[in-house]
Amino acid sequence: MEQDRRVALVTGGARGIGRAVAARLAADGWRVVVADREGAEDVPGRLVEADVADEAAVGRLVEGIAQAEGRLDALVCNAGFMIRKPIRELSLGEWNAVLGTNLTSAFLLARAAETMLRPARGAIVTIASTRAHQSEANTESYSASKGGLMALTHALAISLGPEVRVNCVSPGWIDTKGEALRPEDHAQHPAGRVGRPEDVAALVAWLVGPESGFVTGAEFLSDGGMTRKMIYAE
Ligand SMILES: NC(=O)c1ccc[n+]([C@@H]2O[C@H](COP(=O)([O-])OP(=O)(O)OC[C@H]3O[C@@H](n4cnc5c(N)ncnc54)[C@H](O)[C@@H]3O)[C@@H](O)[C@H]2O)c1
């Protein structure tokens, strides 16, 4: 029966990692709702155009799932973006925009989805970044948002358990645009290659599935080992 099929909401699922997550979950038999502030062709799921940093839009999005799908079993908070600017040039508006999409949206979505996720004994996965742990220059708003998202993950795991498990995936370098990658780009990763959106999608699929039932409040790095590599200048 259609109503028995699990339902997943993937934010930022029109492109990149979110699209791969949506495609993987759809292939695994989930009904998928993709929320994105941009439209896109051939989205692997029901596309809802919504800005997930907007409280009212998140309310409409989750209410729409209650009406259309009738249940919610997994929430994947993937929407995110980066502004690279020297801090002296970064406006408060830009700071708030990055925090709004990358961090506040997960609060808004978890709050709105709790009443459907608890009876479903569902799962939340947040997509943070290895930049929650390490930085390049001029990435303050992004790093802060991802560090906050990682901490929000364990806070939610404690508050929403035991019914809802909440985990975080922190990707490293994932090639979402099919860039021309050099041999040294791959070689600098202990795993021998740059990451693919499907690498992240496979981890998310496990985290929202039944085989990760003893895992909550955790962070998983999908970075080809880059954050474990010690570097000294030659
Ligand atoms: N690609 C990487 O190397 C990498 C590494 C670490 C973390 N991440 C994280 O993974 C996630 C996905 O990254 P990506 O590389 O696939 O990005 P992307 O830019 O290719 O796709 C992001 C999608 O999110 C949507 N989006 C952005 N803000 C939104 C909002 N407020 N409301 C609704 N939709 C919104 C965009 O329209 C887009 O479709 C992000 O959270 C990003 O920070 C990516």
PDB file of C-alpha atoms and ligand atoms in Angstrom:
ATOM      1  CA  MET A   1       0.000   0.000   0.000  1.00  0.00           C
ATOM      2  CA  GLU A   2       1.240   3.495  -0.896  1.00  0.00           C
ATOM      3  CA  GLN A   3       0.556   4.821   2.628  1.00  0.00           C
ATOM      4  CA  ASP A   4       2.898   2.155   4.053  1.00  0.00           C
ATOM      5  CA  ARG A   5       5.900   3.409   2.070  1.00  0.00           C
ATOM      6  CA  ARG A   6       8.282   5.507   4.148  1.00  0.00           C
ATOM      7  CA  VAL A   7       8.501   9.226   3.408  1.00  0.00           C
ATOM      8  CA  ALA A   8      11.688  11.315   3.416  1.00  0.00           C
ATOM      9  CA  LEU A   9      12.066  15.078   3.151  1.00  0.00           C
ATOM     10  CA  VAL A  10      15.370  16.198   1.619  1.00  0.00           C
ATOM     11  CA  THR A  11      16.148  19.912   1.670  1.00  0.00           C
ATOM     12  CA  GLY A  12      18.306  21.414  -1.056  1.00  0.00           C
ATOM     13  CA  GLY A  13      17.550  18.327  -3.124  1.00  0.00           C
ATOM     14  CA  ALA A  14      17.355  19.997  -6.524  1.00  0.00           C
ATOM     15  CA  ARG A  15      21.116  19.785  -7.052  1.00  0.00           C
ATOM     16  CA  GLY A  16      24.349  18.316  -5.799  1.00  0.00           C
ATOM     17  CA  ILE A  17      24.516  16.150  -2.706  1.00  0.00           C
ATOM     18  CA  GLY A  18      20.833  16.623  -1.867  1.00  0.00           C
ATOM     19  CA  ARG A  19      19.810  15.425  -5.303  1.00  0.00           C
ATOM     20  CA  ALA A  20      21.959  12.302  -4.905  1.00  0.00           C
ATOM     21  CA  VAL A  21      20.413  11.646  -1.479  1.00  0.00           C
ATOM     22  CA  ALA A  22      16.911  12.025  -2.922  1.00  0.00           C
ATOM     23  CA  ALA A  23      17.749   9.707  -5.834  1.00  0.00           C
ATOM     24  CA  ARG A  24      19.266   7.086  -3.525  1.00  0.00           C
ATOM     25  CA  LEU A  25      16.294   7.094  -1.146  1.00  0.00           C
ATOM     26  CA  ALA A  26      13.835   6.925  -4.059  1.00  0.00           C
ATOM     27  CA  ALA A  27      15.790   3.952  -5.472  1.00  0.00           C
ATOM     28  CA  ASP A  28      15.593   2.334  -2.020  1.00  0.00           C
ATOM     29  CA  GLY A  29      11.785   2.572  -2.144  1.00  0.00           C
ATOM     30  CA  TRP A  30      11.162   5.753  -0.154  1.00  0.00           C
ATOM     31  CA  ARG A  31       8.604   8.355  -1.172  1.00  0.00           C
ATOM     32  CA  VAL A  32      10.733  11.483  -1.410  1.00  0.00           C
ATOM     33  CA  VAL A  33       9.782  15.130  -1.007  1.00  0.00           C
ATOM     34  CA  VAL A  34      12.450  17.575  -2.181  1.00  0.00           C
ATOM     35  CA  ALA A  35      12.378  21.127  -0.836  1.00  0.00           C
ATOM     36  CA  ASP A  36      14.504  23.649  -2.663  1.00  0.00           C
ATOM     37  CA  ARG A  37      14.375  27.370  -3.188  1.00  0.00           C
ATOM     38  CA  GLU A  38      15.129  26.805  -6.870  1.00  0.00           C
ATOM     39  CA  GLY A  39      13.137  24.761  -9.334  1.00  0.00           C
ATOM     40  CA  ALA A  40      14.825  21.984 -11.309  1.00  0.00           C
ATOM     41  CA  GLU A  41      14.035  19.379 -13.943  1.00  0.00           C
ATOM     42  CA  ASP A  42      13.593  15.693 -13.161  1.00  0.00           C
ATOM     43  CA  VAL A  43      13.903  15.982  -9.416  1.00  0.00           C
ATOM     44  CA  PRO A  44      13.799  12.514  -7.833  1.00  0.00           C
ATOM     45  CA  GLY A  45      10.675  13.192  -5.768  1.00  0.00           C
ATOM     46  CA  ARG A  46       7.845  15.661  -5.267  1.00  0.00           C
ATOM     47  CA  LEU A  47       9.436  19.097  -5.551  1.00  0.00           C
ATOM     48  CA  VAL A  48       8.253  21.855  -3.233  1.00  0.00           C
ATOM     49  CA  GLU A  49       9.757  25.279  -3.882  1.00  0.00           C
ATOM     50  CA  ALA A  50      10.538  26.651  -0.446  1.00  0.00           C
ATOM     51  CA  ASP A  51      13.183  28.693   1.340  1.00  0.00           C
ATOM     52  CA  VAL A  52      13.935  26.550   4.388  1.00  0.00           C
ATOM     53  CA  ALA A  53      15.318  29.546   6.278  1.00  0.00           C
ATOM     54  CA  ASP A  54      11.797  31.018   6.261  1.00  0.00           C
ATOM     55  CA  GLU A  55       9.644  29.997   9.241  1.00  0.00           C
ATOM     56  CA  ALA A  56       6.315  30.303   7.447  1.00  0.00           C
ATOM     57  CA  ALA A  57       7.608  28.427   4.383  1.00  0.00           C
ATOM     58  CA  VAL A  58       8.822  25.551   6.587  1.00  0.00           C
ATOM     59  CA  GLY A  59       5.418  25.439   8.289  1.00  0.00           C
ATOM     60  CA  ARG A  60       3.668  25.195   4.909  1.00  0.00           C
ATOM     61  CA  LEU A  61       6.158  22.594   3.671  1.00  0.00           C
ATOM     62  CA  VAL A  62       5.684  20.230   6.624  1.00  0.00           C
ATOM     63  CA  GLU A  63       1.901  20.757   6.732  1.00  0.00           C
ATOM     64  CA  GLY A  64       1.833  19.954   3.013  1.00  0.00           C
ATOM     65  CA  ILE A  65       3.571  16.625   3.684  1.00  0.00           C
ATOM     66  CA  ALA A  66       1.057  15.825   6.436  1.00  0.00           C
ATOM     67  CA  GLN A  67      -1.723  16.466   3.903  1.00  0.00           C
ATOM     68  CA  ALA A  68      -0.201  14.875   0.782  1.00  0.00           C
ATOM     69  CA  GLU A  69       1.931  11.997   2.073  1.00  0.00           C
ATOM     70  CA  GLY A  70       0.327  11.578   5.522  1.00  0.00           C
ATOM     71  CA  ARG A  71       3.552  10.665   7.316  1.00  0.00           C
ATOM     72  CA  LEU A  72       7.225  11.586   7.644  1.00  0.00           C
ATOM     73  CA  ASP A  73       9.926   9.055   8.513  1.00  0.00           C
ATOM     74  CA  ALA A  74      13.135  10.895   7.647  1.00  0.00           C
ATOM     75  CA  LEU A  75      14.302  14.482   7.471  1.00  0.00           C
ATOM     76  CA  VAL A  76      17.581  15.245   5.708  1.00  0.00           C
ATOM     77  CA  CYS A  77      18.702  18.822   6.415  1.00  0.00           C
ATOM     78  CA  ASN A  78      21.054  19.316   3.490  1.00  0.00           C
ATOM     79  CA  ALA A  79      20.371  22.826   2.123  1.00  0.00           C
ATOM     80  CA  GLY A  80      23.388  25.026   2.594  1.00  0.00           C
ATOM     81  CA  PHE A  81      25.678  27.562   0.995  1.00  0.00           C
ATOM     82  CA  MET A  82      28.927  29.399   1.632  1.00  0.00           C
ATOM     83  CA  ILE A  83      30.022  33.023   1.434  1.00  0.00           C
ATOM     84  CA  ARG A  84      33.790  33.495   1.182  1.00  0.00           C
ATOM     85  CA  LYS A  85      34.734  37.033   2.185  1.00  0.00           C
ATOM     86  CA  PRO A  86      37.254  38.682   4.467  1.00  0.00           C
ATOM     87  CA  ILE A  87      35.464  39.257   7.754  1.00  0.00           C
ATOM     88  CA  ARG A  88      35.851  43.044   7.438  1.00  0.00           C
ATOM     89  CA  GLU A  89      33.702  42.885   4.288  1.00  0.00           C
ATOM     90  CA  LEU A  90      31.120  40.428   5.582  1.00  0.00           C
ATOM     91  CA  SER A  91      27.863  42.208   6.372  1.00  0.00           C
ATOM     92  CA  LEU A  92      25.577  41.194   9.212  1.00  0.00           C
ATOM     93  CA  GLY A  93      22.944  40.436   6.595  1.00  0.00           C
ATOM     94  CA  GLU A  94      25.282  37.983   4.848  1.00  0.00           C
ATOM     95  CA  TRP A  95      26.254  36.366   8.172  1.00  0.00           C
ATOM     96  CA  ASN A  96      22.563  35.958   9.068  1.00  0.00           C
ATOM     97  CA  ALA A  97      21.707  34.564   5.641  1.00  0.00           C
ATOM     98  CA  VAL A  98      24.327  31.803   5.947  1.00  0.00           C
ATOM     99  CA  LEU A  99      23.282  30.997   9.528  1.00  0.00           C
ATOM    100  CA  GLY A 100      19.627  31.074   8.454  1.00  0.00           C
ATOM    101  CA  THR A 101      19.980  28.487   5.695  1.00  0.00           C
ATOM    102  CA  ASN A 102      22.725  26.310   7.176  1.00  0.00           C
ATOM    103  CA  LEU A 103      21.669  26.234  10.846  1.00  0.00           C
ATOM    104  CA  THR A 104      18.336  27.884  11.714  1.00  0.00           C
ATOM    105  CA  SER A 105      16.543  25.905   8.997  1.00  0.00           C
ATOM    106  CA  ALA A 106      17.381  22.645  10.806  1.00  0.00           C
ATOM    107  CA  PHE A 107      15.830  24.012  14.003  1.00  0.00           C
ATOM    108  CA  LEU A 108      12.712  25.132  12.104  1.00  0.00           C
ATOM    109  CA  LEU A 109      12.385  21.806  10.271  1.00  0.00           C
ATOM    110  CA  ALA A 110      12.979  19.605  13.320  1.00  0.00           C
ATOM    111  CA  ARG A 111      10.486  21.640  15.353  1.00  0.00           C
ATOM    112  CA  ALA A 112       7.826  21.432  12.663  1.00  0.00           C
ATOM    113  CA  ALA A 113       8.434  17.747  11.878  1.00  0.00           C
ATOM    114  CA  GLU A 114       8.593  16.388  15.448  1.00  0.00           C
ATOM    115  CA  THR A 115       4.918  15.424  15.624  1.00  0.00           C
ATOM    116  CA  MET A 116       5.226  13.238  12.512  1.00  0.00           C
ATOM    117  CA  LEU A 117       8.728  11.898  13.184  1.00  0.00           C
ATOM    118  CA  ARG A 118       8.028  10.634  16.732  1.00  0.00           C
ATOM    119  CA  PRO A 119       5.187   8.217  15.908  1.00  0.00           C
ATOM    120  CA  ALA A 120       7.106   7.080  12.805  1.00  0.00           C
ATOM    121  CA  ARG A 121      10.175   6.329  14.992  1.00  0.00           C
ATOM    122  CA  GLY A 122      11.977   8.338  12.372  1.00  0.00           C
ATOM    123  CA  ALA A 123      15.416   9.778  11.810  1.00  0.00           C
ATOM    124  CA  ILE A 124      16.998  13.145  11.111  1.00  0.00           C
ATOM    125  CA  VAL A 125      20.303  13.550   9.297  1.00  0.00           C
ATOM    126  CA  THR A 126      22.003  16.920   9.126  1.00  0.00           C
ATOM    127  CA  ILE A 127      24.651  17.643   6.490  1.00  0.00           C
ATOM    128  CA  ALA A 128      27.405  19.665   8.139  1.00  0.00           C
ATOM    129  CA  SER A 129      30.980  19.810   6.817  1.00  0.00           C
ATOM    130  CA  THR A 130      34.547  19.020   7.775  1.00  0.00           C
ATOM    131  CA  ARG A 131      34.710  22.826   8.000  1.00  0.00           C
ATOM    132  CA  ALA A 132      32.956  22.438  11.352  1.00  0.00           C
ATOM    133  CA  HIS A 133      36.411  21.296  12.515  1.00  0.00           C
ATOM    134  CA  GLN A 134      38.942  23.098  10.323  1.00  0.00           C
ATOM    135  CA  SER A 135      38.995  26.236   8.180  1.00  0.00           C
ATOM    136  CA  GLU A 136      40.399  28.125   5.259  1.00  0.00           C
ATOM    137  CA  ALA A 137      40.587  31.896   5.650  1.00  0.00           C
ATOM    138  CA  ASN A 138      37.464  33.978   5.020  1.00  0.00           C
ATOM    139  CA  THR A 139      34.860  31.323   5.799  1.00  0.00           C
ATOM    140  CA  GLU A 140      33.670  32.460   9.262  1.00  0.00           C
ATOM    141  CA  SER A 141      29.923  32.334   8.671  1.00  0.00           C
ATOM    142  CA  TYR A 142      30.038  28.924   6.990  1.00  0.00           C
ATOM    143  CA  SER A 143      32.310  27.291   9.597  1.00  0.00           C
ATOM    144  CA  ALA A 144      30.259  28.729  12.460  1.00  0.00           C
ATOM    145  CA  SER A 145      27.023  27.526  10.898  1.00  0.00           C
ATOM    146  CA  LYS A 146      28.347  24.001  10.419  1.00  0.00           C
ATOM    147  CA  GLY A 147      29.810  23.816  13.930  1.00  0.00           C
ATOM    148  CA  GLY A 148      26.434  24.949  15.230  1.00  0.00           C
ATOM    149  CA  LEU A 149      24.644  22.374  13.113  1.00  0.00           C
ATOM    150  CA  MET A 150      26.812  19.606  14.509  1.00  0.00           C
ATOM    151  CA  ALA A 151      25.999  20.699  18.070  1.00  0.00           C
ATOM    152  CA  LEU A 152      22.304  21.068  17.245  1.00  0.00           C
ATOM    153  CA  THR A 153      22.445  17.452  16.047  1.00  0.00           C
ATOM    154  CA  HIS A 154      23.457  16.036  19.411  1.00  0.00           C
ATOM    155  CA  ALA A 155      21.062  18.335  21.271  1.00  0.00           C
ATOM    156  CA  LEU A 156      18.188  17.073  19.111  1.00  0.00           C
ATOM    157  CA  ALA A 157      19.290  13.465  19.582  1.00  0.00           C
ATOM    158  CA  ILE A 158      18.894  13.855  23.344  1.00  0.00           C
ATOM    159  CA  SER A 159      15.602  15.766  23.165  1.00  0.00           C
ATOM    160  CA  LEU A 160      13.866  13.671  20.501  1.00  0.00           C
ATOM    161  CA  GLY A 161      15.083  10.225  21.570  1.00  0.00           C
ATOM    162  CA  PRO A 162      14.299   7.447  21.931  1.00  0.00           C
ATOM    163  CA  GLU A 163      11.705   7.761  19.173  1.00  0.00           C
ATOM    164  CA  VAL A 164      13.793   9.857  16.767  1.00  0.00           C
ATOM    165  CA  ARG A 165      17.484   9.300  16.027  1.00  0.00           C
ATOM    166  CA  VAL A 166      19.491  12.335  14.927  1.00  0.00           C
ATOM    167  CA  ASN A 167      22.901  12.131  13.270  1.00  0.00           C
ATOM    168  CA  CYS A 168      25.227  14.333  11.286  1.00  0.00           C
ATOM    169  CA  VAL A 169      27.242  13.670   8.121  1.00  0.00           C
ATOM    170  CA  SER A 170      30.193  15.962   7.517  1.00  0.00           C
ATOM    171  CA  PRO A 171      31.380  15.742   3.920  1.00  0.00           C
ATOM    172  CA  GLY A 172      34.832  16.797   2.813  1.00  0.00           C
ATOM    173  CA  TRP A 173      35.538  17.644  -0.825  1.00  0.00           C
ATOM    174  CA  ILE A 174      32.615  16.336  -2.855  1.00  0.00           C
ATOM    175  CA  ASP A 175      32.638  16.999  -6.595  1.00  0.00           C
ATOM    176  CA  THR A 176      29.064  18.040  -7.325  1.00  0.00           C
ATOM    177  CA  LYS A 177      29.698  19.904 -10.553  1.00  0.00           C
ATOM    178  CA  GLY A 178      31.848  17.488 -12.531  1.00  0.00           C
ATOM    179  CA  GLU A 179      34.866  19.801 -12.298  1.00  0.00           C
ATOM    180  CA  ALA A 180      38.107  19.021 -14.110  1.00  0.00           C
ATOM    181  CA  LEU A 181      39.996  17.351 -11.283  1.00  0.00           C
ATOM    182  CA  ARG A 182      43.778  16.984 -11.366  1.00  0.00           C
ATOM    183  CA  PRO A 183      45.597  13.795 -10.332  1.00  0.00           C
ATOM    184  CA  GLU A 184      46.955  15.655  -7.281  1.00  0.00           C
ATOM    185  CA  ASP A 185      43.408  16.571  -6.214  1.00  0.00           C
ATOM    186  CA  HIS A 186      42.643  12.877  -5.909  1.00  0.00           C
ATOM    187  CA  ALA A 187      46.074  11.876  -4.601  1.00  0.00           C
ATOM    188  CA  GLN A 188      45.976  14.226  -1.607  1.00  0.00           C
ATOM    189  CA  HIS A 189      43.095  12.168  -0.183  1.00  0.00           C
ATOM    190  CA  PRO A 190      44.121   9.096   1.867  1.00  0.00           C
ATOM    191  CA  ALA A 191      41.246   7.283   0.105  1.00  0.00           C
ATOM    192  CA  GLY A 192      42.874   8.131  -3.252  1.00  0.00           C
ATOM    193  CA  ARG A 193      40.105  10.209  -4.759  1.00  0.00           C
ATOM    194  CA  VAL A 194      37.836  13.218  -4.409  1.00  0.00           C
ATOM    195  CA  GLY A 195      34.367  12.389  -3.076  1.00  0.00           C
ATOM    196  CA  ARG A 196      31.160  11.942  -5.053  1.00  0.00           C
ATOM    197  CA  PRO A 197      27.615  12.896  -4.058  1.00  0.00           C
ATOM    198  CA  GLU A 198      26.778   9.178  -4.012  1.00  0.00           C
ATOM    199  CA  ASP A 199      29.335   8.633  -1.231  1.00  0.00           C
ATOM    200  CA  VAL A 200      27.339  10.930   1.031  1.00  0.00           C
ATOM    201  CA  ALA A 201      24.016   9.522  -0.150  1.00  0.00           C
ATOM    202  CA  ALA A 202      25.037   5.966   0.812  1.00  0.00           C
ATOM    203  CA  LEU A 203      25.877   7.076   4.356  1.00  0.00           C
ATOM    204  CA  VAL A 204      22.618   9.000   4.686  1.00  0.00           C
ATOM    205  CA  ALA A 205      20.666   5.989   3.427  1.00  0.00           C
ATOM    206  CA  TRP A 206      22.218   3.865   6.171  1.00  0.00           C
ATOM    207  CA  LEU A 207      21.581   6.490   8.842  1.00  0.00           C
ATOM    208  CA  VAL A 208      17.859   6.783   8.044  1.00  0.00           C
ATOM    209  CA  GLY A 209      17.470   3.010   7.732  1.00  0.00           C
ATOM    210  CA  PRO A 210      16.844   0.287  10.324  1.00  0.00           C
ATOM    211  CA  GLU A 211      20.425  -1.012  10.458  1.00  0.00           C
ATOM    212  CA  SER A 212      21.681   2.120  12.265  1.00  0.00           C
ATOM    213  CA  GLY A 213      19.176   1.734  15.127  1.00  0.00           C
ATOM    214  CA  PHE A 214      21.876   2.002  17.838  1.00  0.00           C
ATOM    215  CA  VAL A 215      23.405   5.158  16.352  1.00  0.00           C
ATOM    216  CA  THR A 216      22.279   8.607  17.443  1.00  0.00           C
ATOM    217  CA  GLY A 217      23.870  11.946  18.265  1.00  0.00           C
ATOM    218  CA  ALA A 218      26.905  10.990  16.186  1.00  0.00           C
ATOM    219  CA  GLU A 219      28.903  12.712  13.493  1.00  0.00           C
ATOM    220  CA  PHE A 220      30.247  10.789  10.494  1.00  0.00           C
ATOM    221  CA  LEU A 221      32.975  12.204   8.288  1.00  0.00           C
ATOM    222  CA  SER A 222      32.845  11.358   4.591  1.00  0.00           C
ATOM    223  CA  ASP A 223      36.076  13.031   3.554  1.00  0.00           C
ATOM    224  CA  GLY A 224      38.367  10.367   2.140  1.00  0.00           C
ATOM    225  CA  GLY A 225      40.483  10.698   5.282  1.00  0.00           C
ATOM    226  CA  MET A 226      41.543  14.303   4.599  1.00  0.00           C
ATOM    227  CA  THR A 227      40.940  15.576   8.133  1.00  0.00           C
ATOM    228  CA  ARG A 228      43.104  12.762   9.535  1.00  0.00           C
ATOM    229  CA  LYS A 229      46.099  13.694   7.411  1.00  0.00           C
ATOM    230  CA  MET A 230      48.960  15.539   9.065  1.00  0.00           C
ATOM    231  CA  ILE A 231      50.698  18.010   6.762  1.00  0.00           C
ATOM    232  CA  TYR A 232      54.184  19.533   7.104  1.00  0.00           C
ATOM    233  CA  ALA A 233      55.706  21.857   4.514  1.00  0.00           C
ATOM    234  CA  GLU A 234      58.385  20.170   2.382  1.00  0.00           C
TER     235      GLU A 234
HETATM  236  N1  LIG B   1      30.079  19.868  -2.069  1.00  0.00           N
HETATM  237  C1  LIG B   1      30.918  19.801  -1.057  1.00  0.00           C
HETATM  238  O1  LIG B   1      32.130  19.607  -1.246  1.00  0.00           O
HETATM  239  C2  LIG B   1      30.425  19.926   0.354  1.00  0.00           C
HETATM  240  C3  LIG B   1      31.340  19.704   1.396  1.00  0.00           C
HETATM  241  C4  LIG B   1      30.902  19.799   2.715  1.00  0.00           C
HETATM  242  C5  LIG B   1      29.585  20.105   2.994  1.00  0.00           C
HETATM  243  N2  LIG B   1      28.705  20.325   1.973  1.00  0.00           N
HETATM  244  C6  LIG B   1      27.327  20.637   2.339  1.00  0.00           C
HETATM  245  O2  LIG B   1      26.450  19.755   1.670  1.00  0.00           O
HETATM  246  C7  LIG B   1      25.223  20.424   1.390  1.00  0.00           C
HETATM  247  C8  LIG B   1      24.938  20.350  -0.106  1.00  0.00           C
HETATM  248  O3  LIG B   1      26.018  20.946  -0.784  1.00  0.00           O
HETATM  249  P1  LIG B   1      26.154  20.913  -2.386  1.00  0.00           P
HETATM  250  O4  LIG B   1      27.593  21.006  -2.671  1.00  0.00           O
HETATM  251  O5  LIG B   1      25.350  19.790  -2.940  1.00  0.00           O
HETATM  252  O6  LIG B   1      25.475  22.318  -2.743  1.00  0.00           O
HETATM  253  P2  LIG B   1      24.737  22.828  -4.078  1.00  0.00           P
HETATM  254  O7  LIG B   1      24.920  24.307  -4.095  1.00  0.00           O
HETATM  255  O8  LIG B   1      25.159  22.019  -5.260  1.00  0.00           O
HETATM  256  O9  LIG B   1      23.210  22.495  -3.766  1.00  0.00           O
HETATM  257  C9  LIG B   1      22.561  23.085  -2.669  1.00  0.00           C
HETATM  258  C10 LIG B   1      21.079  23.119  -2.933  1.00  0.00           C
HETATM  259  O10 LIG B   1      20.464  23.742  -1.795  1.00  0.00           O
HETATM  260  C11 LIG B   1      19.517  24.690  -2.241  1.00  0.00           C
HETATM  261  N3  LIG B   1      19.339  25.718  -1.219  1.00  0.00           N
HETATM  262  C12 LIG B   1      20.267  26.618  -0.763  1.00  0.00           C
HETATM  263  N4  LIG B   1      19.729  27.410   0.162  1.00  0.00           N
HETATM  264  C13 LIG B   1      18.434  27.025   0.313  1.00  0.00           C
HETATM  265  C14 LIG B   1      17.353  27.475   1.112  1.00  0.00           C
HETATM  266  N5  LIG B   1      17.471  28.503   1.975  1.00  0.00           N
HETATM  267  N6  LIG B   1      16.162  26.841   1.007  1.00  0.00           N
HETATM  268  C15 LIG B   1      16.003  25.811   0.137  1.00  0.00           C
HETATM  269  N7  LIG B   1      16.984  25.354  -0.648  1.00  0.00           N
HETATM  270  C16 LIG B   1      18.181  25.948  -0.565  1.00  0.00           C
HETATM  271  C17 LIG B   1      20.106  25.243  -3.546  1.00  0.00           C
HETATM  272  O11 LIG B   1      19.100  25.830  -4.369  1.00  0.00           O
HETATM  273  C18 LIG B   1      20.700  23.965  -4.157  1.00  0.00           C
HETATM  274  O12 LIG B   1      19.779  23.283  -4.966  1.00  0.00           O
HETATM  275  C19 LIG B   1      25.385  21.855   1.904  1.00  0.00           C
HETATM  276  O13 LIG B   1      24.839  21.949   3.202  1.00  0.00           O
HETATM  277  C20 LIG B   1      26.884  22.031   1.940  1.00  0.00           C
HETATM  278  O14 LIG B   1      27.284  22.994   2.884  1.00  0.00           O
HETATM  279  C21 LIG B   1      29.105  20.244   0.659  1.00  0.00           C
END
